[in-house]
Short mmCIF file of C-alpha atoms and ligand atoms in Angstrom, two decimals:
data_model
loop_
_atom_site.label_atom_id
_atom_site.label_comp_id
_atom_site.label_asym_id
_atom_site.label_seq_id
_atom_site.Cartn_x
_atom_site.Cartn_y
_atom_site.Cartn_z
CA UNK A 188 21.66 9.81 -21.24
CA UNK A 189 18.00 11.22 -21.32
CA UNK A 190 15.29 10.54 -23.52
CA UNK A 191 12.83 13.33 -23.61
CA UNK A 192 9.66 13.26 -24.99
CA UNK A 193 6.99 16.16 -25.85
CA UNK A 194 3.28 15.51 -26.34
CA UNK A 195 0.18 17.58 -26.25
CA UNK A 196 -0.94 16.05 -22.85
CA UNK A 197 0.52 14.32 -20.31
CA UNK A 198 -1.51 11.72 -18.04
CA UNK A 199 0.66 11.38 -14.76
CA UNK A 200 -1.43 8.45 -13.65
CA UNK A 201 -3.65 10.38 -11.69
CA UNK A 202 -3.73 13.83 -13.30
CA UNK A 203 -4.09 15.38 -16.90
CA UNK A 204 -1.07 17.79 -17.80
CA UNK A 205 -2.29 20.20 -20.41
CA UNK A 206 0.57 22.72 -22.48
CA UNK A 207 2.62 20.11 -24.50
CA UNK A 208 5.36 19.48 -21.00
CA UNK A 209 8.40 17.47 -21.49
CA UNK A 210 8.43 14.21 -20.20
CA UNK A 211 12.37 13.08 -19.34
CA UNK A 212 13.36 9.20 -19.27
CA UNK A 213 16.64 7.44 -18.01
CA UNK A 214 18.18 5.28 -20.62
CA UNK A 215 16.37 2.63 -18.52
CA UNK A 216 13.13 3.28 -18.94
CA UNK A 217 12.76 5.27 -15.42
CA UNK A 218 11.37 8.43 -15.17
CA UNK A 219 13.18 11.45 -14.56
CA UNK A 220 10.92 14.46 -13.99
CA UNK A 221 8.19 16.31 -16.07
CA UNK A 222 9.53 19.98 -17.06
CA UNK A 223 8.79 22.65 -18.88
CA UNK A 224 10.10 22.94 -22.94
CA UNK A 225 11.71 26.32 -21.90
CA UNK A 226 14.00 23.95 -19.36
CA UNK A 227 14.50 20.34 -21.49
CA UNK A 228 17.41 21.86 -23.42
CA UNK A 229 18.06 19.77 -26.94
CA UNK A 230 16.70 16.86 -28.20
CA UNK A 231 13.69 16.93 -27.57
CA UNK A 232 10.72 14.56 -29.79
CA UNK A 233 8.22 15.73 -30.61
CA UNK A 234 4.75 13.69 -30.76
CA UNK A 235 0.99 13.94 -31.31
CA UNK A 236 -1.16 12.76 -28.80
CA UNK A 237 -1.31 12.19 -25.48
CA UNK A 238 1.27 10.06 -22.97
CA UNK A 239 0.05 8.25 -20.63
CA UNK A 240 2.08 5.36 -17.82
CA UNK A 241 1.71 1.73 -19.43
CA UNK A 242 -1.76 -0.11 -19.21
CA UNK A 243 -2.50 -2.30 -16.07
CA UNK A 244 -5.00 -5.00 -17.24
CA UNK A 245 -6.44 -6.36 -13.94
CA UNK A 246 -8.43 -9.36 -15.21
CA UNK A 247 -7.16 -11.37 -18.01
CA UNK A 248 -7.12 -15.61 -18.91
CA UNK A 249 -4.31 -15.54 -21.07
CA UNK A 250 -3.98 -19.67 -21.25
CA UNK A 251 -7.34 -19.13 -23.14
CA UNK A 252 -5.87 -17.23 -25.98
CA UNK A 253 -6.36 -20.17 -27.85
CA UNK A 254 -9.96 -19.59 -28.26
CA UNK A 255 -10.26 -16.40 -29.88
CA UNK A 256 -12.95 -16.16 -32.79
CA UNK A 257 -14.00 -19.52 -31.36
CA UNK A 258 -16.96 -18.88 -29.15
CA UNK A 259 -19.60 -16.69 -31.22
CA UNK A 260 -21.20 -13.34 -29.63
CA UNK A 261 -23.86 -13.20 -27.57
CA UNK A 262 -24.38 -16.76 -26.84
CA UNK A 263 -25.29 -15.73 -22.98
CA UNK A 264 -23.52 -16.77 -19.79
CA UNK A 265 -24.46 -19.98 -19.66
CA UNK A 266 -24.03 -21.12 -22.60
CA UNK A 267 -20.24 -19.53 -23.02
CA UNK A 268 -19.39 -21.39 -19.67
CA UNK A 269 -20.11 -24.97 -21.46
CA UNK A 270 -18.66 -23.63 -24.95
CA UNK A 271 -15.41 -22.73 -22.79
CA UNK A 272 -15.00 -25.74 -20.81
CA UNK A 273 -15.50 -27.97 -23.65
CA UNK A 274 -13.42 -26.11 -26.60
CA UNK A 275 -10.32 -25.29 -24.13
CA UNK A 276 -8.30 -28.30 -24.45
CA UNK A 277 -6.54 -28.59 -27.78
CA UNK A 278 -2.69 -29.37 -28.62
CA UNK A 279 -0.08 -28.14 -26.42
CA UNK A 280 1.98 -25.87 -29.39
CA UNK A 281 -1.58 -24.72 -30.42
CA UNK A 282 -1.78 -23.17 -26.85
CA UNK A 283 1.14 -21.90 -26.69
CA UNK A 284 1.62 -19.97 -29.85
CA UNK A 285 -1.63 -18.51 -29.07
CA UNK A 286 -0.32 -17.56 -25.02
CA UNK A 287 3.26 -15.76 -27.31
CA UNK A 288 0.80 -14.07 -30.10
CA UNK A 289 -1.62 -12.97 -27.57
CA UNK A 290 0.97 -11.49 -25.17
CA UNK A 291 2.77 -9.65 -28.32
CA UNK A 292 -0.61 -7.63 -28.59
CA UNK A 293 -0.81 -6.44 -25.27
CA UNK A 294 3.11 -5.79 -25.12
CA UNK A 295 2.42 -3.23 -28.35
CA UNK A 296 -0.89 -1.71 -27.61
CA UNK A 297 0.80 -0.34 -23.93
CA UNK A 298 -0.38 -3.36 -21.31
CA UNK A 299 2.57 -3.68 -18.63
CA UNK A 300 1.05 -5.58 -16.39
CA UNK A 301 -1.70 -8.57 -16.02
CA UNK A 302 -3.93 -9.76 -13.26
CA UNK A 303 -4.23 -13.19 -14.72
CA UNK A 304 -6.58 -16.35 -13.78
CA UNK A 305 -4.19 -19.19 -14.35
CA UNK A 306 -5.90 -22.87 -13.76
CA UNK A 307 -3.38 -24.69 -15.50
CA UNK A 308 0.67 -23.62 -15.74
CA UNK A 309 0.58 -23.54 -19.63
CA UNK A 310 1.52 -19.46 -19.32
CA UNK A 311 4.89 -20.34 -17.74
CA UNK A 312 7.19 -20.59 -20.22
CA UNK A 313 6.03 -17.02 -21.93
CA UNK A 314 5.47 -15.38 -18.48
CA UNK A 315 9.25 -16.52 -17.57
CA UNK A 316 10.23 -13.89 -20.74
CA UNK A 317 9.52 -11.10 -18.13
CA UNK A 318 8.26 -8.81 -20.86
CA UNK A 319 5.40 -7.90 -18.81
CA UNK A 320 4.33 -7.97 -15.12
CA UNK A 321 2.01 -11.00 -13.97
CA UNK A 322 0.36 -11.35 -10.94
CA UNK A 323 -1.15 -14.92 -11.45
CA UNK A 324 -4.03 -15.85 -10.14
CA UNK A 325 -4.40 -19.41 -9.25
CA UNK A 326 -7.70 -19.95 -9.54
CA UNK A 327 -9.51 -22.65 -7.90
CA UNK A 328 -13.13 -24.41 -7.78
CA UNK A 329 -15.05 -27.23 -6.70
CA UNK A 330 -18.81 -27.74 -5.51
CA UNK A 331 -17.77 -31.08 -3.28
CA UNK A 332 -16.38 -30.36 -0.23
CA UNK A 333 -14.27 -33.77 0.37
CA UNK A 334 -11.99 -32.40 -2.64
CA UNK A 335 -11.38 -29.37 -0.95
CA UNK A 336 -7.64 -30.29 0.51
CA UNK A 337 -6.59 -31.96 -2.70
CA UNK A 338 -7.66 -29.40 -4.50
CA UNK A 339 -5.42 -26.70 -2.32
CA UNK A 340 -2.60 -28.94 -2.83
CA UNK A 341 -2.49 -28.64 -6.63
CA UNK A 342 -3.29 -25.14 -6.47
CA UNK A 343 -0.13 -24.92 -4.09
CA UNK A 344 2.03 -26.79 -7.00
CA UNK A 345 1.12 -24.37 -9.31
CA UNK A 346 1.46 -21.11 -7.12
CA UNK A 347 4.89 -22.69 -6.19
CA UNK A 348 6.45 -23.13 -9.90
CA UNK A 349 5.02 -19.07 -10.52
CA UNK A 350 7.11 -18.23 -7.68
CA UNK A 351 10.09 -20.24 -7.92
CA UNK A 352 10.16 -18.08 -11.16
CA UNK A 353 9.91 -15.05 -9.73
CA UNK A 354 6.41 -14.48 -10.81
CA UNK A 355 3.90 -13.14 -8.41
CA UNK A 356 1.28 -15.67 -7.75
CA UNK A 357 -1.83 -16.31 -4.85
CA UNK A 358 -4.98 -18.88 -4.45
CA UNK A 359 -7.86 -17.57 -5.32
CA UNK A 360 -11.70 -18.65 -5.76
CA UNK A 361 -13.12 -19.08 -8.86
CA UNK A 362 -16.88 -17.26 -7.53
CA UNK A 363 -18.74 -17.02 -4.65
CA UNK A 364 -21.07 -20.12 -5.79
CA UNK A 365 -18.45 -22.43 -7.36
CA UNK A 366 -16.36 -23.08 -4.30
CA UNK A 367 -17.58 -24.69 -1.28
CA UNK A 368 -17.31 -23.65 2.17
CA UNK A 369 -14.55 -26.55 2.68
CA UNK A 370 -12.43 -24.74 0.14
CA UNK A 371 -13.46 -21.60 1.10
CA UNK A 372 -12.18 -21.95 4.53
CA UNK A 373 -8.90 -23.63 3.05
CA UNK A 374 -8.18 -20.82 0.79
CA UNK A 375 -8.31 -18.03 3.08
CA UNK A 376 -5.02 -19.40 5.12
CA UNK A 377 -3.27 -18.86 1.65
CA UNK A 378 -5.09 -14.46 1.34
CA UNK A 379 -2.43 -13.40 3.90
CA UNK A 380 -0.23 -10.52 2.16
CA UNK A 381 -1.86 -11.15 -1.47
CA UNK A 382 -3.83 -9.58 -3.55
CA UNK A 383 -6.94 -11.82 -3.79
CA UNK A 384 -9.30 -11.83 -7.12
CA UNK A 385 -12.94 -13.70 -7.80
CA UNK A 386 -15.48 -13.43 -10.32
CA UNK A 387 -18.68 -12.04 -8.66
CA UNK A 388 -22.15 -11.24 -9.38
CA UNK A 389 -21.94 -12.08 -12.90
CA UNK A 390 -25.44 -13.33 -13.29
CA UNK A 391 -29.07 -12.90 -11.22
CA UNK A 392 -28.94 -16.58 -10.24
CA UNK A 393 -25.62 -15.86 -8.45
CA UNK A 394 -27.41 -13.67 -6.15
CA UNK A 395 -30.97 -16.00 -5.71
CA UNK A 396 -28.81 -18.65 -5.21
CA UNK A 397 -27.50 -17.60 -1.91
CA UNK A 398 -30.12 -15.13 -0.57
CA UNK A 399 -32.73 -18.37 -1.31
CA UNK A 400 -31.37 -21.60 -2.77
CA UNK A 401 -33.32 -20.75 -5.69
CA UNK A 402 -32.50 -20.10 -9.27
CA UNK A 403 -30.44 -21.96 -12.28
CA UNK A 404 -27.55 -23.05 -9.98
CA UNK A 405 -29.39 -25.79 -8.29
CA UNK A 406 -29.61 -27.58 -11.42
CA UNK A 407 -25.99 -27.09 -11.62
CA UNK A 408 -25.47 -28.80 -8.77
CA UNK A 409 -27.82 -31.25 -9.87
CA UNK A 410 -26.01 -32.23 -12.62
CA UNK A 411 -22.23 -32.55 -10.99
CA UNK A 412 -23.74 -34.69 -8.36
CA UNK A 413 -23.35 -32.81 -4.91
CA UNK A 414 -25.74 -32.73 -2.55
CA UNK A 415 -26.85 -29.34 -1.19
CA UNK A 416 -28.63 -30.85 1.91
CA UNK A 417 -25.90 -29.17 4.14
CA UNK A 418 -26.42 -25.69 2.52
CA UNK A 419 -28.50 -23.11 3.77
CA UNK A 420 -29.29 -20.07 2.12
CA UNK A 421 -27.73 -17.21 4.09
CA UNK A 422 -30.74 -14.52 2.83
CA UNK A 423 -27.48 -12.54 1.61
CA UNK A 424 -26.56 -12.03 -1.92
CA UNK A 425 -23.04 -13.58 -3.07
CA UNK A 426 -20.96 -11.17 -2.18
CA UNK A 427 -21.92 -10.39 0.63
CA UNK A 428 -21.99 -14.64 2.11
CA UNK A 429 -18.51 -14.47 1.10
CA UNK A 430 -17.32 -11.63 2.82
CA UNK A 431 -15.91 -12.84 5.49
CA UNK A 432 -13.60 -15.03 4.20
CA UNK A 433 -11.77 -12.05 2.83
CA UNK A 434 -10.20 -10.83 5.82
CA UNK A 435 -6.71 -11.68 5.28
CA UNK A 436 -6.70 -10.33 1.90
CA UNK A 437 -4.56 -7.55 1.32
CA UNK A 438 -6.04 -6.39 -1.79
CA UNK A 439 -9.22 -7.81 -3.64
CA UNK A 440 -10.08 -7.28 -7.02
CA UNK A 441 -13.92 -8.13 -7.88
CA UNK A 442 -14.27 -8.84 -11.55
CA UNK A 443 -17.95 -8.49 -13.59
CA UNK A 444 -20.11 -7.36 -10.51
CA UNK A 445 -23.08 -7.06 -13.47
CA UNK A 446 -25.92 -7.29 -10.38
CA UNK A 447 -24.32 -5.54 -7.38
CA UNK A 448 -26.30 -3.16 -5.49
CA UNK A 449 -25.60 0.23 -3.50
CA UNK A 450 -25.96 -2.12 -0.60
CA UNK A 451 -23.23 -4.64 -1.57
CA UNK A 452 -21.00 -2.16 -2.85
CA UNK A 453 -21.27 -0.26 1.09
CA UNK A 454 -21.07 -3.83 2.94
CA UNK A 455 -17.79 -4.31 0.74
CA UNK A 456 -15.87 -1.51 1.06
CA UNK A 457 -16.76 -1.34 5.24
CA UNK A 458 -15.60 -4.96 5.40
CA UNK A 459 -13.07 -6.01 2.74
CA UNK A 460 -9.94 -4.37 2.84
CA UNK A 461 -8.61 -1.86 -0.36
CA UNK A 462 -11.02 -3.70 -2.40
CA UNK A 463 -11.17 -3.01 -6.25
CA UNK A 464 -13.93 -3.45 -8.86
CA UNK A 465 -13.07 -4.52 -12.22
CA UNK A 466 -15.15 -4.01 -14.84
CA UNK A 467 -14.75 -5.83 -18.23
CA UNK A 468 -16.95 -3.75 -20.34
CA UNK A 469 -16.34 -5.43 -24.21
CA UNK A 470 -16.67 -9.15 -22.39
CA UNK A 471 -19.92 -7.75 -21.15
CA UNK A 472 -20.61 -7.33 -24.69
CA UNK A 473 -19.46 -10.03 -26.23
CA UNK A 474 -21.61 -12.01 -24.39
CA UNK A 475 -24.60 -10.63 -23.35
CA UNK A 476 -24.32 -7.26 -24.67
CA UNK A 477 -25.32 -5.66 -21.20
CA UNK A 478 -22.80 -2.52 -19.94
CA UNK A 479 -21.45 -3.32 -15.81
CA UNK A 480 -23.17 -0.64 -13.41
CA UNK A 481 -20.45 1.57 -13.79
CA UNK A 482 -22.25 5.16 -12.46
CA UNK A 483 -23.43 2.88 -9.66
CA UNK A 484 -19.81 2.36 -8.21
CA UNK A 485 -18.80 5.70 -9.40
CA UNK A 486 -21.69 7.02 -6.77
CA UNK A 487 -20.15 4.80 -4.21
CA UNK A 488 -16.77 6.12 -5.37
CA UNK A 489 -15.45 2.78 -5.67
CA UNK A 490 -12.15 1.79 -6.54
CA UNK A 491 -12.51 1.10 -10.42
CA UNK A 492 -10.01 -0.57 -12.50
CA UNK A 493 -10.31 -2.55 -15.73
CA UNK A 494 -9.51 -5.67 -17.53
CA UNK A 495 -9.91 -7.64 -21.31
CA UNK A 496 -10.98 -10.57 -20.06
CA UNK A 497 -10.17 -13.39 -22.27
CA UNK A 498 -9.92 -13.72 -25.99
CA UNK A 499 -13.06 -16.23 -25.55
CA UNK A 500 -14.89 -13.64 -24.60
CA UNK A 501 -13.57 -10.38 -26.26
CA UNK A 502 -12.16 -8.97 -30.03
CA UNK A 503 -9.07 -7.86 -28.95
CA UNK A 504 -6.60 -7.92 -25.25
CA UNK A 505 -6.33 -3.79 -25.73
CA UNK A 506 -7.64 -1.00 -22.63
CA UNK A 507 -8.45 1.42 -25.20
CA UNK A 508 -10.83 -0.76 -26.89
CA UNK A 509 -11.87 -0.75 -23.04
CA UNK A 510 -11.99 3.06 -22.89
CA UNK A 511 -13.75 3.21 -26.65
CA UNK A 512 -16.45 0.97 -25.38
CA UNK A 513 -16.85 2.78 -21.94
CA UNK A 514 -17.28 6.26 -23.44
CA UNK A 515 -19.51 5.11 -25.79
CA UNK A 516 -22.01 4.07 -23.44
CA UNK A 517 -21.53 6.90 -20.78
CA UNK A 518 -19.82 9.69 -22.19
CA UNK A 519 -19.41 11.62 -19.51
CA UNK A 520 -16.57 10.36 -17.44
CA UNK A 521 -13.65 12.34 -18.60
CA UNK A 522 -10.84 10.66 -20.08
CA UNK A 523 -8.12 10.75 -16.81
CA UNK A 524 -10.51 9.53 -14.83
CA UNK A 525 -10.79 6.13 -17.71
CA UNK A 526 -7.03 6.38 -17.76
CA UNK A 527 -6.82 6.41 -14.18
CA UNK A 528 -8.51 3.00 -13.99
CA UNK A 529 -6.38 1.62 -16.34
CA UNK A 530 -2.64 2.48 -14.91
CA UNK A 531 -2.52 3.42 -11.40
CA UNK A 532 -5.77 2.13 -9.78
CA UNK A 533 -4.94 -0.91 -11.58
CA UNK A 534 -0.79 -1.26 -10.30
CA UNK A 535 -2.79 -0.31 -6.87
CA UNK A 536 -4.63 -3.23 -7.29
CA UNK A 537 -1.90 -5.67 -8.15
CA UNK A 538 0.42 -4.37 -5.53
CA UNK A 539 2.74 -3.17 -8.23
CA UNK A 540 2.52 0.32 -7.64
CA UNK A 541 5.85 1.13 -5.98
CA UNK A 542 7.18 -0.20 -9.83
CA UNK A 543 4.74 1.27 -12.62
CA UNK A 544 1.01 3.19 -12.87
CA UNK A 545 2.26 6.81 -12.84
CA UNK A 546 5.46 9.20 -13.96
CA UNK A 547 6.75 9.19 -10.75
CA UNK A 548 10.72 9.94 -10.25
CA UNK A 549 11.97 6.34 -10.44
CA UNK A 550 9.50 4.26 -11.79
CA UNK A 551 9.31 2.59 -14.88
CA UNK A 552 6.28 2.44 -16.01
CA UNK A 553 6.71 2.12 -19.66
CA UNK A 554 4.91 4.74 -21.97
CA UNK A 555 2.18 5.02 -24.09
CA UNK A 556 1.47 7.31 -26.70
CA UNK A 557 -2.36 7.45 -27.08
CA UNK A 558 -3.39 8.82 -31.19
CA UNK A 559 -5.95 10.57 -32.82
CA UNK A 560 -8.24 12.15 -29.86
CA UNK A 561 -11.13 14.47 -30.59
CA UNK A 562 -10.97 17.91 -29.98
CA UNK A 563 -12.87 17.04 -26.90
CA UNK A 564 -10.09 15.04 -25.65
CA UNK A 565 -13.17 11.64 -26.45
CA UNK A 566 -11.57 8.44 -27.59
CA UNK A 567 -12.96 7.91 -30.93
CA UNK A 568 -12.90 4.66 -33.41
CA UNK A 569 -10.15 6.38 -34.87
CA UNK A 570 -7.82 6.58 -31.62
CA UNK A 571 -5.24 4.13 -31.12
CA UNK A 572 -2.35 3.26 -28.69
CA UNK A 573 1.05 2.19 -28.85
CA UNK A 574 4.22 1.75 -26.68
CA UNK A 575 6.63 3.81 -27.12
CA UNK A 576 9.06 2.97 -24.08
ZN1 ZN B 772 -12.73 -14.04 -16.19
#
């Protein structure tokens, strides 16, 4: 048995398919074939809009659900860090019901699968549901260098009990400047075959930090206690000190990148194998407002995908409200390109793309039927999305 489904468009994952085709579906949710109407035969349903392979968000802290509405707008960087880390532990049930609620949302709006930063296993029990995909991240961080093995060995727990439940899971580093070289060099024996994520170049003082042991983050260390006698600054931004540690990776997905250069964007894709930028444009908002460089990469034809963030830091866990906010700002990246980001560069990214991203014979990549374009094919306020397989 077939399911077969006509729309106006089609979005194939990597190209727009104009003339209303037929999109055919096994009873299990794999694809069959696109065809013509004149070949389909009967049954056919019709629907307005556009269908597109299910949403890959590739950044995501879904044990934060918890804190949605919590943390106002626009408080800045620094200040959200210290709002996070002290409003993030509350009852266990309160967690959780957030973790099922938040995961519902996604599941309707079209998300299939999540890149998510885990530092705690409090996901488990909803990620265990299989409804969607997880890769999750284990993310770890520490300034003092004689915690760097117990640290790996917790981290290790963790990425263990993912596994155990068949739930994709690596070690990763919380940001170039919260991890220290102990760690780092612990970590990367754990890259080998994974895909590897990191928050990077979120703020100025990221990048003064390194390239001159100047800048905000010295008081942070200040005020944990760690002595930065041993550092030296490597006259590098972030990124680029970290670099090397990469190696083993066999994906990376870079997540912010608000003060990258031409420069750093070059050094990364010559050294750091099928590397991926995220961009989070409505956390960008949320808290300072500010749009990521996204016609810079786009020059550099850099691998773009995109993620929600967290509800501490965004309105909604939804890729079109990704899309809305993108176009708004720079309307003139044409919608497959947006779309692109958000299935099949992002299943690249997560090493899922043998499974979902595109309408390929065989995959199941779920299906999305995106409402209410302009006659420009622009997403509007009015567009919306919604799974329909
Ligand atoms: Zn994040």
């Amino acid at each position: 048995m077939y399911q077969k489904f006509q729309a106006d468009q089609v979005f194939t994952g990597t190209q727009l398919l104009d003339g209303r085709p037929v999109l055919v579906v096994r009873e299990d949710g794999s694809i069959e074939d696109i065809i013509a109407k004149e070949d389909a035969g009967e049954d056919i349903q019709q629907l307005n809009g556009l269908l597109s392979p299910g949403f890959v968000n590739a950044h995501c802290h879904l044990e934060l659900s918890h804190l949605k509405n919590v943390i106002p707008p626009h408080t800045g960087l620094q200040e959200f860090v210290k709002q996070i880390v002290s409003l993030r532990k509350v009852e266990e049930h309160v967690i959780a019901d957030a973790i099922e609620k938040a995961e519902d949302e996604m599941f309707q709006n079209g998300i299939v699968a999540v890149g998510d930063i885990c530092n705690t296993l409090d996901t488990i029990e909803q990620k265990i549901k299989h409804r969607i995909a997880y890769y999750s991240f284990v993310e770890l961080y520490d300034l003092d260098p004689t915690r760097a093995h117990d640290k790996i060995i917790t981290g290790i727990d963790i990425q263990n009990k993912f596994q155990e439940n068949c739930i994709r899971a690596s070690l990763v580093p919380h940001a170039p400047y919260s991890v220290s070289f102990n760690l780092w060099k612990l970590l990367t024996e754990h890259f080998e075959s994974h895909t590897i994520t990191m928050h990077n170049q979120e703020t100025k003082d990221e990048n003064d930090f390194f390239e001159t042991k100047t800048g905000s983050f010295l008081g942070m260390y200040e005020r944990t206690k760690v002595s930065l006698d041993f550092f030296e600054p490597t006259g590098l931004t972030s990124v680029r000190s970290v670099l090397p540690y990469f190696k083993k990776a066999h994906r990376s997905i870079l997540v912010h990148n608000s003060f990258t250069s031409v420069e750093d964007i070059q050094a990364v894709q010559k050294e750091m194998p099928n590397s991926f930028w995220c961009i989070c444009a409505n956390a960008n908002q949320y808290i300072e407002q500010t749009m990521p460089p996204i016609e810079l990469l786009r020059s550099q034809k850099a691998n773009i995908v995109m993620g929600t963030d967290s509800y501490a830091s965004n309105w909604s866990l939804d890729m079109l409200d990704e899309i809305k906010t993108i176009q708004q700002h720079l309307p003139q990246i044409p919608l497959d390109e947006l779309l692109g980001w958000a299935t099949f560069n992002g299943a690249q990214a997560l090493q899922m793309d043998k499974g979902i991203g595109s309408f390929e014979k065989g995959k199941k990549p779920g299906i999305v039927l995106i409402e209410g374009l302009s006659n420009e094919n622009k997403v509007t306020e009015s567009t919306s999305s919604r799974r329909i397989v």
